[in-house]
Every structure is written in structure tokens, then in C-alpha cells.
Short mmCIF file of C-alpha atoms in Angstrom, two decimals:
data_model
loop_
_atom_site.label_atom_id
_atom_site.label_comp_id
_atom_site.label_asym_id
_atom_site.label_seq_id
_atom_site.Cartn_x
_atom_site.Cartn_y
_atom_site.Cartn_z
CA GLU A 1 17.20 110.98 89.13
CA PRO A 2 14.37 112.00 91.42
CA GLU A 3 14.36 110.49 95.19
CA VAL A 4 12.72 110.46 98.21
CA THR A 5 14.34 111.94 100.95
CA GLN A 6 14.04 111.77 104.48
CA THR A 7 14.85 113.85 107.44
CA PRO A 8 16.37 113.03 110.28
CA SER A 9 18.57 109.82 109.16
CA HIS A 10 18.99 109.63 112.89
CA GLN A 11 16.65 111.05 115.50
CA VAL A 12 16.70 109.89 119.56
CA THR A 13 14.19 110.68 121.81
CA GLN A 14 12.91 110.50 125.42
CA MET A 15 10.19 108.38 126.31
CA GLY A 16 6.88 110.41 126.37
CA GLN A 17 8.56 113.58 124.04
CA GLU A 18 7.07 114.17 120.80
CA VAL A 19 8.84 113.18 117.39
CA ILE A 20 8.33 114.46 113.78
CA LEU A 21 10.15 112.82 111.42
CA ARG A 22 9.78 114.79 107.84
CA CYS A 23 9.81 113.01 103.73
CA VAL A 24 10.07 114.44 100.42
CA PRO A 25 8.57 112.99 98.34
CA ILE A 26 9.22 112.80 94.52
CA SER A 27 7.61 115.94 93.20
CA ASN A 28 4.53 114.63 91.02
CA HIS A 29 3.89 111.92 92.71
CA LEU A 30 0.23 111.61 94.32
CA TYR A 31 0.47 109.16 97.13
CA PHE A 32 2.45 108.71 99.97
CA TYR A 33 2.73 106.36 102.49
CA TRP A 34 4.47 105.55 105.71
CA TYR A 35 6.00 101.99 107.21
CA ARG A 36 8.11 100.79 109.78
CA GLN A 37 10.85 98.14 110.48
CA ILE A 38 11.43 97.38 113.63
CA LEU A 39 15.17 96.17 114.07
CA GLY A 40 15.78 92.45 112.26
CA GLN A 41 11.77 92.29 111.76
CA LYS A 42 10.07 92.33 108.41
CA VAL A 43 8.54 96.16 107.12
CA GLU A 44 5.40 97.03 108.29
CA PHE A 45 2.70 99.16 106.17
CA LEU A 46 1.57 102.71 108.77
CA VAL A 47 -0.79 104.96 106.52
CA SER A 48 -1.30 105.98 102.97
CA PHE A 49 -2.57 109.50 102.32
CA TYR A 50 -3.74 110.54 99.06
CA ASN A 51 -5.54 114.17 97.85
CA ASN A 52 -4.78 115.25 101.49
CA GLU A 53 -6.08 112.75 103.46
CA ILE A 54 -5.26 109.40 105.22
CA SER A 55 -6.64 106.49 102.59
CA GLU A 56 -6.10 103.60 104.74
CA LYS A 57 -4.38 103.19 107.95
CA SER A 58 -2.66 99.83 110.09
CA GLU A 59 -3.35 98.85 113.59
CA ILE A 60 -0.31 100.32 114.26
CA PHE A 61 -1.79 103.33 113.44
CA ASP A 62 -3.36 104.46 116.46
CA ASP A 63 -3.80 108.02 118.30
CA GLN A 64 -0.40 108.65 118.70
CA PHE A 65 -0.17 108.74 115.40
CA SER A 66 -0.86 111.69 112.81
CA VAL A 67 0.32 112.30 109.39
CA GLU A 68 0.68 115.84 107.57
CA ARG A 69 1.28 117.46 103.86
CA PRO A 70 1.38 120.73 105.39
CA ASP A 71 3.34 122.29 102.46
CA GLY A 72 3.17 121.27 98.41
CA SER A 73 6.64 119.27 99.24
CA ASN A 74 7.16 117.87 102.84
CA PHE A 75 5.44 114.66 104.50
CA THR A 76 5.39 114.22 107.84
CA LEU A 77 4.94 111.08 110.61
CA LYS A 78 3.89 112.31 113.83
CA ILE A 79 4.14 110.49 117.41
CA ARG A 80 2.79 112.69 119.46
CA SER A 81 4.80 110.37 123.05
CA THR A 82 6.37 107.95 121.89
CA LYS A 83 6.70 104.79 123.75
CA LEU A 84 10.23 102.32 123.68
CA GLU A 85 8.39 99.74 121.27
CA ASP A 86 8.60 103.01 118.71
CA SER A 87 11.94 102.47 118.23
CA ALA A 88 12.25 101.08 114.71
CA MET A 89 13.55 102.86 111.04
CA TYR A 90 10.91 104.43 109.60
CA PHE A 91 10.56 104.61 106.09
CA CYS A 92 8.29 106.99 103.84
CA ALA A 93 7.72 106.11 100.09
CA SER A 94 5.75 107.75 97.37
CA SER A 95 3.88 106.02 94.00
CA PRO A 96 2.55 108.07 91.11
CA SER A 97 -0.64 106.07 90.92
CA TRP A 98 -1.74 103.32 93.19
CA ARG A 99 -4.92 102.91 90.98
CA THR A 100 -2.55 101.04 88.30
CA TYR A 101 -1.07 99.37 91.76
CA ASN A 102 2.65 100.83 90.86
CA GLU A 103 5.83 100.52 92.47
CA GLN A 104 6.59 102.54 95.51
CA PHE A 105 9.97 104.78 95.70
CA PHE A 106 11.08 104.68 99.30
CA GLY A 107 13.37 106.87 101.25
CA PRO A 108 16.82 106.17 103.40
CA GLY A 109 14.69 106.22 106.22
CA THR A 110 14.91 107.90 109.45
CA ARG A 111 16.16 105.54 112.34
CA LEU A 112 14.27 106.11 115.98
CA THR A 113 15.84 105.23 118.93
CA VAL A 114 13.24 105.39 121.93
CA LEU A 115 15.07 106.06 125.30
CA SER B 1 -2.03 86.79 107.68
CA GLN B 2 -1.84 87.75 104.19
CA GLN B 3 1.44 87.21 103.49
CA GLY B 4 3.39 83.80 103.70
CA GLU B 5 7.08 82.76 104.97
CA GLU B 6 9.90 84.09 102.29
CA ASP B 7 12.63 80.91 102.15
CA PRO B 8 15.34 80.40 102.82
CA GLN B 9 15.86 82.94 105.43
CA ALA B 10 19.74 83.03 104.88
CA LEU B 11 21.56 82.23 101.88
CA SER B 12 25.50 81.99 101.65
CA ILE B 13 26.60 81.07 98.02
CA GLN B 14 29.95 82.18 96.77
CA GLU B 15 30.33 84.79 93.65
CA GLY B 16 29.61 83.24 89.88
CA GLU B 17 26.44 80.89 91.76
CA ASN B 18 22.71 82.03 90.78
CA ALA B 19 20.68 82.78 94.22
CA THR B 20 16.97 81.98 94.67
CA MET B 21 14.71 82.89 96.96
CA ASN B 22 10.57 82.04 97.04
CA CYS B 23 8.18 84.07 98.15
CA SER B 24 4.52 82.53 99.22
CA TYR B 25 1.72 84.40 99.84
CA LYS B 26 -2.43 83.30 100.83
CA THR B 27 -4.84 85.76 98.73
CA SER B 28 -5.48 87.13 95.88
CA ILE B 29 -3.07 89.23 94.04
CA ASN B 30 -2.64 92.79 92.28
CA ASN B 31 1.14 92.17 91.84
CA LEU B 32 4.10 90.87 93.85
CA GLN B 33 7.23 93.15 93.86
CA TRP B 34 11.05 92.48 95.21
CA TYR B 35 12.85 94.79 96.92
CA ARG B 36 16.27 94.92 98.18
CA GLN B 37 17.92 96.34 100.84
CA ASN B 38 21.61 97.01 102.26
CA SER B 39 22.23 96.62 105.94
CA GLY B 40 20.67 99.43 107.68
CA ARG B 41 19.80 101.32 104.36
CA GLY B 42 16.45 101.63 102.27
CA LEU B 43 14.69 99.62 99.87
CA VAL B 44 15.30 99.39 96.28
CA HIS B 45 12.72 98.16 94.12
CA LEU B 46 13.93 95.69 91.97
CA ILE B 47 10.78 94.36 89.85
CA LEU B 48 7.03 93.75 89.88
CA ILE B 49 4.96 91.24 88.44
CA ARG B 50 1.54 91.27 87.33
CA SER B 51 -1.00 88.60 88.63
CA ASN B 52 -1.42 87.43 84.40
CA GLU B 53 2.51 87.50 84.06
CA ARG B 54 4.47 84.60 84.86
CA GLU B 55 7.90 85.67 84.17
CA LYS B 56 9.56 89.16 83.99
CA HIS B 57 13.18 89.84 83.62
CA SER B 58 15.10 92.57 84.62
CA GLY B 59 18.91 92.62 83.95
CA ARG B 60 20.48 89.55 86.22
CA LEU B 61 17.10 89.04 87.86
CA ARG B 62 14.49 86.70 86.34
CA VAL B 63 11.20 86.31 88.49
CA THR B 64 8.41 84.09 88.19
CA LEU B 65 5.05 83.74 89.85
CA ASP B 66 2.26 80.75 90.39
CA THR B 67 -1.32 82.38 91.22
CA SER B 68 -2.17 78.26 91.47
CA LYS B 69 0.49 77.72 94.32
CA LYS B 70 0.55 81.39 95.26
CA SER B 71 4.19 81.42 95.29
CA SER B 72 6.73 83.49 93.27
CA SER B 73 10.32 83.46 93.29
CA LEU B 74 13.30 85.59 92.59
CA LEU B 75 16.30 84.20 90.92
CA ILE B 76 19.52 86.16 90.43
CA THR B 77 22.06 85.36 88.17
CA ALA B 78 25.82 84.92 87.80
CA SER B 79 25.82 86.83 91.43
CA ARG B 80 28.47 89.27 92.82
CA ALA B 81 29.87 90.54 96.64
CA ALA B 82 27.73 93.45 95.61
CA ASP B 83 24.24 91.50 95.35
CA THR B 84 24.85 90.88 99.05
CA ALA B 85 21.42 92.06 100.76
CA SER B 86 18.10 91.09 102.07
CA TYR B 87 16.05 90.49 99.84
CA PHE B 88 11.67 91.23 100.10
CA CYS B 89 8.82 90.48 98.50
CA ALA B 90 5.90 92.82 98.81
CA THR B 91 2.40 91.74 97.62
CA VAL B 92 -0.10 94.37 96.72
CA PHE B 93 -3.69 93.22 97.08
CA TYR B 94 -6.82 93.75 95.54
CA ASN B 95 -8.95 97.00 96.75
CA GLN B 96 -6.05 97.68 99.54
CA GLY B 97 -4.96 100.90 98.13
CA GLY B 98 -2.00 99.51 96.84
CA LYS B 99 0.01 99.20 100.34
CA LEU B 100 2.58 96.88 100.37
CA ILE B 101 2.89 93.24 103.08
CA PHE B 102 6.40 92.78 102.88
CA GLY B 103 7.45 89.25 104.00
CA GLN B 104 10.44 88.04 106.39
CA GLY B 105 12.45 88.46 103.29
CA THR B 106 16.07 86.84 102.48
CA GLU B 107 19.50 87.46 103.96
CA LEU B 108 21.69 86.80 101.16
CA SER B 109 25.79 86.40 101.00
CA VAL B 110 27.77 85.93 98.40
CA LYS B 111 31.64 84.83 99.16
CA PRO B 112 33.77 86.53 96.60
#
């Protein structure tokens, strides 16, 4: 069964460093999302992406964040200058279509630790 | 906030018992989805119920939706130790691009 994959599973970085989190969505899906979950808290929407551009972003997704689909398979989240409060689990998700508001398929997550 | 609280926050039951979790929301939705998360792992989609549906079943799962009360419940029947996980409801609102708005979750512990 196709699945969303994410790499790395765990990333440790120093405050102020740039990190890139990678995701490979399910191949025939068109809509891509990033969410994050700070330890012990609920899952929060960051950004949605369709047709090579951002569809929607949350207040969390400020200028330090960017997303890209550099080729036909990868979907990346970049944090330019990490802060301690960026420490969280980051989940990528994909969906065949939001027009029919379908389920989203989540990857296993990348645990980001900022020291 | 568009999403209300889920209750209970934590639920501990014996194997074989039923588990019921509730979720509330504040504005009109397109659909409501339930996800499961094992400790430290990814989210697994369980079931989706649309705003024009009242009840849906999938195996041992039963989901109800009451749009007049803006609430939903997830019932897991004949629970097993392997059902131990956190369960989240997530709502999709109209004209908001399909993003999921998650609740705080219910932590379910099923003791053998």
C-alpha cells in the first residue's frame, strides 16, 4: 500500500541553524500539507501546497519557513533560522484532492530538536 | 478557536470493554475525521464522516455526528490492548482549503 515517507526521522540542530525536512508524498496525490505537534500538545496546521504554490498558511508559518516541491516526488519544509520553540514533531501529509475534502495520509513524522 | 475540547482527556479501560470519546467544534464543518496516534508515531486515519451523515461504521469503530450540537463521538467496541493510543478528531471547514483542525485528543489505555 502506498505511504508517505519522511526523512530524517530525528533531526538535532543548534539554534539559528537551517534545517530541511523532507517528505515523499503518495505519488498520485495533488495536495500536500505540513503540520507540527509540540510535545504534549495538539497537532497544528502549518501550510498547504497545491500546483506548486502555497494554498494556505497558518500564523505559525512565518518568514522563517518555506516549502518547496523541487522535483516530481519530494516536498520539503525549510526552517531558515531555527529557534528553541521550533522543537516539535513535523508531519507531512498528502491528499488526492481537497475539493471533495478527503482524508489525508500522514507520514511517520520528523522529530526536530533545537538545542 | 474553531475546535472545542475532546473528552475525556484520558480514558483507562479493561480489554473487552467499550471506549467512547467525544469531540466538539464551534462552526459549520464539511466533514469530521478521526485519527489515531501511537506513542511518538505518525497519525493513522480511522474514519471520515461528512456533515450530511449521522453515523458511520468501520469494523469495531462507530462514529456519530450531531451537527445541531456540533459534536461527534467515536465508539470502539470490544477494545483490545492494541487499541492503546491517542485518538484525535479533526475537522475540515468549508472554504478553508481542506486543512485539518485537530482537537487535543483522548489518550486511551486498554489494560489486558
